[in-house]
Structure formats: C-alpha cells, structure tokens
Short mmCIF file of C-alpha atoms in Angstrom, two decimals:
data_model
loop_
_atom_site.label_atom_id
_atom_site.label_comp_id
_atom_site.label_asym_id
_atom_site.label_seq_id
_atom_site.Cartn_x
_atom_site.Cartn_y
_atom_site.Cartn_z
CA UNK A 1 -27.97 64.82 31.19
CA UNK A 2 -26.51 62.13 33.43
CA UNK A 3 -29.32 59.71 32.39
CA UNK A 4 -28.58 60.26 28.67
CA UNK A 5 -24.87 59.56 29.26
CA UNK A 6 -25.67 56.27 31.06
CA UNK A 7 -27.97 55.11 28.23
CA UNK A 8 -25.18 55.78 25.68
CA UNK A 9 -22.67 53.69 27.69
CA UNK A 10 -25.18 50.81 27.96
CA UNK A 11 -25.77 50.82 24.20
CA UNK A 12 -22.03 50.69 23.53
CA UNK A 13 -21.60 47.70 25.91
CA UNK A 14 -24.37 45.79 24.10
CA UNK A 15 -22.71 46.36 20.68
CA UNK A 16 -19.29 45.15 21.95
CA UNK A 17 -20.87 42.07 23.56
CA UNK A 18 -22.61 41.11 20.30
CA UNK A 19 -19.34 41.40 18.31
CA UNK A 20 -17.50 39.30 20.93
CA UNK A 21 -20.11 36.57 20.69
CA UNK A 22 -19.71 36.29 16.90
CA UNK A 23 -15.91 36.15 17.12
CA UNK A 24 -16.14 33.43 19.75
CA UNK A 25 -18.22 31.27 17.40
CA UNK A 26 -15.71 31.69 14.58
CA UNK A 27 -12.70 30.85 16.79
CA UNK A 28 -14.29 27.57 17.93
CA UNK A 29 -14.50 26.22 14.34
CA UNK A 30 -11.96 23.40 13.84
CA UNK A 31 -10.10 23.11 10.53
CA UNK A 32 -11.97 19.88 9.85
CA UNK A 33 -15.30 21.50 10.54
CA UNK A 34 -14.35 24.43 8.31
CA UNK A 35 -13.47 22.10 5.46
CA UNK A 36 -16.11 21.98 2.72
CA UNK A 37 -18.45 19.07 3.11
CA UNK A 38 -18.25 16.71 0.14
CA UNK A 39 -20.27 13.84 1.48
CA UNK A 40 -21.73 11.04 -0.57
CA UNK A 41 -24.54 12.16 -2.75
CA UNK A 42 -23.40 15.76 -3.02
CA UNK A 43 -24.12 17.10 -6.48
CA UNK A 44 -22.82 20.65 -6.19
CA UNK A 45 -19.19 19.87 -5.37
CA UNK A 46 -16.50 17.54 -6.66
CA UNK A 47 -16.18 14.26 -4.83
CA UNK A 48 -13.16 14.30 -2.52
CA UNK A 49 -11.40 10.93 -2.13
CA UNK A 50 -8.21 10.68 -0.05
CA UNK A 51 -6.01 7.72 -1.03
CA UNK A 52 -3.84 6.40 1.81
CA UNK A 53 -1.11 4.01 0.68
CA UNK A 54 1.45 2.00 2.62
CA UNK A 55 4.25 4.36 1.71
CA UNK A 56 5.96 6.49 -0.85
CA UNK A 57 9.49 5.09 -0.86
CA UNK A 58 9.08 2.59 -3.68
CA UNK A 59 8.35 3.14 -7.34
CA UNK A 60 5.43 0.78 -6.91
CA UNK A 61 3.47 3.42 -4.95
CA UNK A 62 4.32 6.12 -7.47
CA UNK A 63 2.82 3.91 -10.18
CA UNK A 64 -0.32 3.35 -8.05
CA UNK A 65 -0.55 7.15 -7.62
CA UNK A 66 -0.30 7.67 -11.39
CA UNK A 67 -3.19 5.28 -11.96
CA UNK A 68 -5.31 6.96 -9.28
CA UNK A 69 -4.66 10.39 -10.78
CA UNK A 70 -5.59 9.12 -14.24
CA UNK A 71 -8.98 7.89 -12.98
CA UNK A 72 -9.53 11.11 -10.98
CA UNK A 73 -8.99 13.20 -14.11
CA UNK A 74 -11.32 11.06 -16.20
CA UNK A 75 -14.07 10.99 -13.56
CA UNK A 76 -13.64 14.65 -12.52
CA UNK A 77 -13.06 13.96 -8.83
CA UNK A 78 -10.51 15.39 -6.39
CA UNK A 79 -8.03 13.01 -4.75
CA UNK A 80 -5.05 13.24 -2.43
CA UNK A 81 -2.39 10.51 -2.22
CA UNK A 82 -0.22 9.98 0.83
CA UNK A 83 1.48 7.31 2.91
CA UNK A 84 3.95 6.98 5.81
CA UNK A 85 7.70 7.25 5.30
CA UNK A 86 8.25 3.54 5.88
CA UNK A 87 6.01 0.52 5.63
CA UNK A 88 6.53 -0.27 9.32
CA UNK A 89 4.83 2.95 10.53
CA UNK A 90 1.40 1.53 11.34
CA UNK A 91 0.61 4.29 13.88
CA UNK A 92 1.54 7.03 11.40
CA UNK A 93 -0.75 5.52 8.79
CA UNK A 94 -3.63 5.34 11.28
CA UNK A 95 -3.11 9.05 12.07
CA UNK A 96 -3.43 9.77 8.35
CA UNK A 97 -6.64 7.76 8.25
CA UNK A 98 -8.09 9.75 11.18
CA UNK A 99 -7.18 13.07 9.53
CA UNK A 100 -8.86 11.88 6.33
CA UNK A 101 -12.01 10.97 8.26
CA UNK A 102 -12.07 14.41 9.91
CA UNK A 103 -12.30 16.02 6.47
CA UNK A 104 -15.58 14.21 5.80
CA UNK A 105 -14.60 12.83 2.37
CA UNK A 106 -16.89 11.21 -0.18
CA UNK A 107 -14.96 7.93 0.10
CA UNK A 108 -11.50 6.71 1.15
CA UNK A 109 -9.01 4.41 -0.60
CA UNK A 110 -6.91 2.52 1.97
CA UNK A 111 -3.98 0.06 1.75
CA UNK A 112 -3.64 -1.29 5.28
CA UNK A 113 -0.23 -1.80 6.85
CA UNK A 114 -1.96 -3.78 9.58
CA UNK A 115 -4.95 -5.83 8.54
CA UNK A 116 -6.59 -5.54 12.00
CA UNK A 117 -5.40 -2.31 13.66
CA UNK A 118 -7.33 -0.10 11.25
CA UNK A 119 -10.71 -1.73 11.85
CA UNK A 120 -11.93 0.75 14.56
CA UNK A 121 -11.21 3.62 12.15
CA UNK A 122 -13.01 1.87 9.33
CA UNK A 123 -15.99 1.41 11.66
CA UNK A 124 -16.03 5.21 12.12
CA UNK A 125 -16.14 5.59 8.35
CA UNK A 126 -18.96 3.08 8.07
CA UNK A 127 -20.98 4.91 10.77
CA UNK A 128 -20.46 8.18 8.88
CA UNK A 129 -21.59 6.67 5.58
CA UNK A 130 -18.13 6.97 3.99
CA UNK A 131 -17.39 4.02 1.64
CA UNK A 132 -13.95 2.40 2.07
CA UNK A 133 -12.14 0.85 -0.90
CA UNK A 134 -9.26 -1.37 0.20
CA UNK A 135 -6.39 -1.64 -2.27
CA UNK A 136 -3.19 -3.67 -2.46
CA UNK A 137 -3.91 -5.16 0.98
CA UNK A 138 -7.23 -6.12 2.46
CA UNK A 139 -8.34 -5.98 6.10
CA UNK A 140 -9.90 -8.54 8.44
CA UNK A 141 -13.33 -6.96 8.01
CA UNK A 142 -16.26 -6.77 5.63
CA UNK A 143 -16.44 -2.96 5.96
CA UNK A 144 -14.60 -2.17 2.66
CA UNK A 145 -17.04 -2.19 -0.24
CA UNK A 146 -14.36 -3.90 -2.32
CA UNK A 147 -10.67 -4.82 -2.32
CA UNK A 148 -8.59 -4.03 -5.40
CA UNK A 149 -5.56 -6.31 -5.33
CA UNK A 150 -3.48 -8.99 -6.92
CA UNK A 151 -4.28 -12.54 -5.84
CA UNK A 152 -1.06 -12.59 -3.85
CA UNK A 153 -1.32 -16.22 -2.72
CA UNK A 154 -1.58 -17.48 -6.29
CA UNK A 155 1.15 -15.13 -7.53
CA UNK A 156 3.57 -16.20 -4.76
CA UNK A 157 2.84 -19.81 -5.66
CA UNK A 158 4.03 -19.09 -9.20
CA UNK A 159 7.25 -17.64 -7.73
CA UNK A 160 7.68 -20.89 -5.77
CA UNK A 161 7.24 -22.94 -8.94
CA UNK A 162 9.88 -20.83 -10.71
CA UNK A 163 12.26 -21.18 -7.76
CA UNK A 164 11.85 -24.97 -7.76
CA UNK A 165 12.50 -25.12 -11.49
CA UNK A 166 15.60 -22.90 -11.25
CA UNK A 167 17.28 -24.81 -8.38
CA UNK A 168 16.56 -28.27 -9.76
CA UNK A 169 13.78 -29.17 -7.33
CA UNK A 170 15.94 -29.55 -4.23
CA UNK A 171 17.97 -27.61 -1.68
CA UNK A 172 17.59 -24.91 0.98
CA UNK A 173 15.80 -21.64 0.36
CA UNK A 174 14.74 -18.65 2.51
CA UNK A 175 12.20 -15.82 2.45
CA UNK A 176 12.75 -12.13 3.15
CA UNK A 177 9.24 -10.75 3.68
CA UNK A 178 8.23 -7.12 4.09
CA UNK A 179 5.99 -7.71 7.13
CA UNK A 180 3.77 -10.19 8.92
CA UNK A 181 0.79 -7.88 9.54
CA UNK A 182 -0.45 -6.77 6.10
CA UNK A 183 -2.46 -9.08 3.85
CA UNK A 184 0.19 -8.80 1.12
CA UNK A 185 2.94 -9.80 3.54
CA UNK A 186 0.95 -12.72 4.92
CA UNK A 187 -0.43 -13.98 1.60
CA UNK A 188 2.87 -13.79 -0.30
CA UNK A 189 4.82 -15.49 2.49
CA UNK A 190 2.22 -18.24 2.90
CA UNK A 191 1.56 -18.60 -0.83
CA UNK A 192 5.25 -19.28 -1.45
CA UNK A 193 5.79 -21.48 1.63
CA UNK A 194 2.64 -23.56 1.14
CA UNK A 195 3.42 -24.29 -2.52
CA UNK A 196 6.93 -25.43 -1.60
CA UNK A 197 5.58 -27.72 1.14
CA UNK A 198 2.82 -29.13 -1.07
CA UNK A 199 4.74 -29.77 -4.27
CA UNK A 200 8.47 -29.88 -3.56
CA UNK A 201 9.41 -32.26 -0.70
CA UNK A 202 13.12 -31.95 -1.44
CA UNK A 203 13.15 -28.18 -0.96
CA UNK A 204 13.43 -26.87 2.61
CA UNK A 205 12.61 -23.32 3.71
CA UNK A 206 15.30 -22.75 6.35
CA UNK A 207 14.28 -19.25 7.49
CA UNK A 208 11.71 -16.48 7.07
CA UNK A 209 12.70 -12.97 8.15
CA UNK A 210 10.92 -9.58 8.01
CA UNK A 211 12.73 -6.49 6.74
CA UNK A 212 9.85 -4.00 6.76
CA UNK A 213 10.29 -3.42 3.03
CA UNK A 214 13.57 -1.61 3.77
CA UNK A 215 16.30 -2.71 1.37
CA UNK A 216 19.15 -2.02 3.81
CA UNK A 217 17.60 -4.06 6.61
CA UNK A 218 16.68 -6.79 4.12
CA UNK A 219 20.30 -6.89 2.92
CA UNK A 220 21.53 -7.47 6.48
CA UNK A 221 18.94 -10.17 7.10
CA UNK A 222 19.85 -12.01 3.88
CA UNK A 223 23.55 -11.90 4.74
CA UNK A 224 22.82 -13.32 8.21
CA UNK A 225 20.84 -16.17 6.69
CA UNK A 226 23.65 -16.90 4.23
CA UNK A 227 26.12 -17.14 7.12
CA UNK A 228 23.84 -19.46 9.08
CA UNK A 229 23.05 -21.61 6.03
CA UNK A 230 26.10 -21.69 3.74
CA UNK A 231 24.45 -24.20 1.38
CA UNK A 232 21.42 -22.03 0.70
CA UNK A 233 20.39 -22.10 -2.98
CA UNK A 234 17.67 -19.46 -3.23
CA UNK A 235 15.85 -16.43 -1.80
CA UNK A 236 12.33 -15.11 -2.31
CA UNK A 237 11.88 -11.36 -1.64
CA UNK A 238 8.19 -10.54 -1.11
CA UNK A 239 8.22 -6.92 -2.29
CA UNK A 240 10.41 -4.36 -4.04
CA UNK A 241 12.49 -3.42 -0.99
CA UNK A 242 12.87 -7.02 0.15
CA UNK A 243 13.96 -8.21 -3.30
CA UNK A 244 16.46 -5.37 -3.75
CA UNK A 245 17.91 -6.16 -0.32
CA UNK A 246 18.46 -9.79 -1.29
CA UNK A 247 19.99 -8.81 -4.64
CA UNK A 248 22.45 -6.51 -2.84
CA UNK A 249 23.35 -9.20 -0.27
CA UNK A 250 24.06 -11.80 -2.96
CA UNK A 251 26.05 -9.30 -5.03
CA UNK A 252 28.10 -7.94 -2.11
CA UNK A 253 29.04 -11.46 -0.95
CA UNK A 254 29.97 -12.40 -4.53
CA UNK A 255 27.43 -15.24 -4.62
CA UNK A 256 25.86 -14.16 -7.91
CA UNK A 257 25.15 -17.25 -10.00
CA UNK A 258 25.35 -19.50 -6.94
CA UNK A 259 22.21 -18.28 -5.21
CA UNK A 260 18.95 -17.87 -7.14
CA UNK A 261 16.87 -14.77 -6.37
CA UNK A 262 13.19 -14.43 -7.23
CA UNK A 263 10.99 -11.60 -6.06
CA UNK A 264 7.84 -9.57 -6.21
CA UNK A 265 7.09 -6.17 -7.77
CA UNK A 266 9.06 -4.15 -10.29
CA UNK A 267 11.16 -0.95 -10.23
CA UNK A 268 14.33 0.04 -12.06
CA UNK A 269 16.69 -1.79 -9.69
CA UNK A 270 14.88 -5.09 -10.20
CA UNK A 271 14.56 -4.63 -13.95
CA UNK A 272 18.31 -3.91 -14.19
CA UNK A 273 19.08 -6.89 -11.94
CA UNK A 274 17.14 -9.24 -14.20
CA UNK A 275 18.79 -7.88 -17.34
CA UNK A 276 22.23 -8.17 -15.66
CA UNK A 277 21.64 -11.71 -14.39
CA UNK A 278 21.62 -10.76 -10.69
CA UNK A 279 18.00 -11.80 -10.36
CA UNK A 280 16.21 -14.71 -12.04
CA UNK A 281 12.75 -13.14 -12.26
CA UNK A 282 9.84 -11.65 -10.35
CA UNK A 283 6.10 -11.32 -10.16
CA UNK A 284 4.83 -7.90 -11.08
CA UNK A 285 1.46 -6.58 -10.13
CA UNK A 286 -0.30 -3.94 -12.19
CA UNK A 287 0.13 -0.91 -9.90
CA UNK A 288 -1.27 1.62 -12.37
CA UNK A 289 -4.34 -0.59 -12.70
CA UNK A 290 -4.64 -0.87 -8.90
CA UNK A 291 -4.72 2.93 -8.50
CA UNK A 292 -7.11 3.38 -11.40
CA UNK A 293 -9.57 0.72 -10.22
CA UNK A 294 -9.46 2.02 -6.64
CA UNK A 295 -10.69 5.48 -7.59
CA UNK A 296 -13.16 4.07 -10.11
CA UNK A 297 -14.67 1.74 -7.46
CA UNK A 298 -14.81 4.56 -4.90
CA UNK A 299 -16.78 6.79 -7.27
CA UNK A 300 -19.16 3.95 -8.11
CA UNK A 301 -19.72 3.24 -4.40
CA UNK A 302 -20.48 6.91 -3.68
CA UNK A 303 -23.05 6.88 -6.49
CA UNK A 304 -24.66 3.76 -5.03
CA UNK A 305 -23.69 1.58 -7.97
CA UNK A 306 -22.91 -2.14 -7.60
CA UNK A 307 -19.26 -2.91 -6.89
CA UNK A 308 -17.80 -6.42 -6.92
CA UNK A 309 -16.39 -7.38 -3.49
CA UNK A 310 -13.05 -8.37 -5.04
CA UNK A 311 -11.42 -6.67 -8.04
CA UNK A 312 -8.46 -8.76 -9.23
CA UNK A 313 -5.88 -6.42 -10.74
CA UNK A 314 -3.82 -9.32 -12.15
CA UNK A 315 -0.09 -10.12 -12.27
CA UNK A 316 2.63 -11.33 -14.61
CA UNK A 317 5.85 -13.33 -14.16
CA UNK A 318 8.75 -11.61 -15.90
CA UNK A 319 12.34 -12.65 -16.47
CA UNK A 320 15.08 -12.23 -19.05
CA UNK A 321 13.09 -14.12 -21.68
CA UNK A 322 10.01 -11.87 -21.74
CA UNK A 323 10.99 -8.60 -20.07
CA UNK A 324 10.89 -6.73 -23.39
CA UNK A 325 7.53 -8.14 -24.51
CA UNK A 326 4.87 -5.46 -24.94
CA UNK A 327 2.38 -7.13 -22.58
CA UNK A 328 5.03 -7.33 -19.86
CA UNK A 329 6.40 -3.83 -20.36
CA UNK A 330 2.86 -2.50 -19.94
CA UNK A 331 2.80 -3.45 -16.23
CA UNK A 332 6.45 -2.79 -15.30
CA UNK A 333 7.36 0.51 -13.68
CA UNK A 334 10.66 2.23 -13.09
#
C-alpha cells in the first residue's frame, strides 16, 4: 500500500514539473519576440513599415503622415508614424528607431535628426535585411536604399536670390536655422549662405543661430540679433518653426516692413503671414509627396524592385503673387 502511495506522489510531481517548464518558456518571450514576424519576402502577412519622422509639432509632419497613409492604403501595407516631441531630441528618436528594429519590420522610413548618430542603428537594420528609406533628411551613409527629399541646397539658393532681390542687393542679413546636425539644417543653411557669398558681394550674413525648430526660441534668437545688428535688413528661417519665430520677432518689435523675412516650409501661420505682408515669401516642399514616395519606395525595396538612390520630391517658391495659384496650393499645407 505504501509503495502505491509513493508512486502516485511521484507521478504528480512529474506533471507539475512539466507544467512549470512550459510556463517558464512563455514568460521568457519578450514583446518584440512575440510580435508577428513580417520580414521582407513574407507573402502571408501585410508588410509592416514604421515611419519615424523628426517630430510631430509642425503641420509639415502631419502632411508627410497624410501622404504616407495614402500610399499605405493604396499598397495595402501597415504603417505607423511617430517622432519625438521636439526636433532636438536626437536620443529619443534613436530609441524609437531601436524599438522599430525590435519589431522586425519589413522596412523602415527614417528622417534623421542627426545625420551620423543613427548610423550604428541603420547598420543593425542592414545586417537584419531590413531596407531603410531615408526621407526629408539623409544620413552620412550608403545604407538607405534611397533618400526621398527636396534638393535643399538648390531650394535655399532660390531663397537667397529672393532675399537679394527684395533688399536691393545690399545690406546685413541673418539666418535662424533649425539645427546643425540634420542634412536639411546643414544644406539649407549652406545653400543660402553659399549663394549669398557667390553672387551678392554687397550682402553680409552677420549671424547664424540655431533654434531647434522651436518658434519661441527662434523668436528670442532673432530679437537678440536685431539688438546686436540694428541695421539688419533681412532674415532667413530654415524651417516652419524658425520662420514663425522670426515673423513673431519682427512683428513684436514693430519692424514689419523694415526687415524682410523669407523662409522654408508652409503651415497656416506662414500662409497668413504672407497674405498679411509680415513675410515676403518661402520655399515649400511637397510633404504629402515625401510621405507617399517614402512608403512606395519601401514597398518596392522589400519586393526587390529597383529604387533610384535619390527621389527628388520637388519644391516651389510662393509669395503674395502666386499663393492662390492651383499649382502652389497643391503643395501648401495648413
């Protein structure tokens, strides 16, 4: 009788041990590992393509998101769209990139806040066979299969030509840039500055400051420049937040009409400023087109199709004379 009782206890212990082993395996599964695999070449699941932008705070990024969602719907792929709270949060954006990599996506769309800091993460993507599509800003690497962007150097040169024309070809001007680490920040700053130096010897750039794309900080920087250079005749704001900051500084110091403001990007505040005479004009990218082409290129790359290394999304100069033209309204966003 005692022997039968011992055999029963042993059997019960073996059953409990087996259950414990299975639970242990389940508990060790990370969320990323539990996520459905949607790697390149998968035919039984939708492609999953996270889109990581520079931010969310400007209407520009909302327009990029709309274009990406349009392409996702047409191509029947799943996307997510996210970015850090400010365009100075490089570390936060890199965390988002790592989280995206952990989910083993089909491809990633990425607008780098820092053209070099993201390279180790992009190398991880390359090693995992995940195509990277750079958009808006490129990186100092050949890892992205393509870069979807405006030719920012050329576009900023057009802004310089307009500035020179508006201030009579002479005088002091300044630049409020959004950063000195992203390709857009670098190319727009240098595109404007180089054109001034090459073509307009009587125009002097007295200062270049970086406001992180924040309109409040950019306002303060513009006011400081105006105090240091009371004869300044013009400002170039390199993105939406920078341009709005300059507009506010000129308006609050009652220098409207005395200081010429040209900028980059669109948005309701800039459109209103041009219509009200607070701003002379700006270069607008085609943000909806940028988002659309980014997703389209990512899908093509996943399928192994040929993708051009550079996809120029174009730009337009707009001011009071053409702001209501159909071809201009098509690329403006509020």
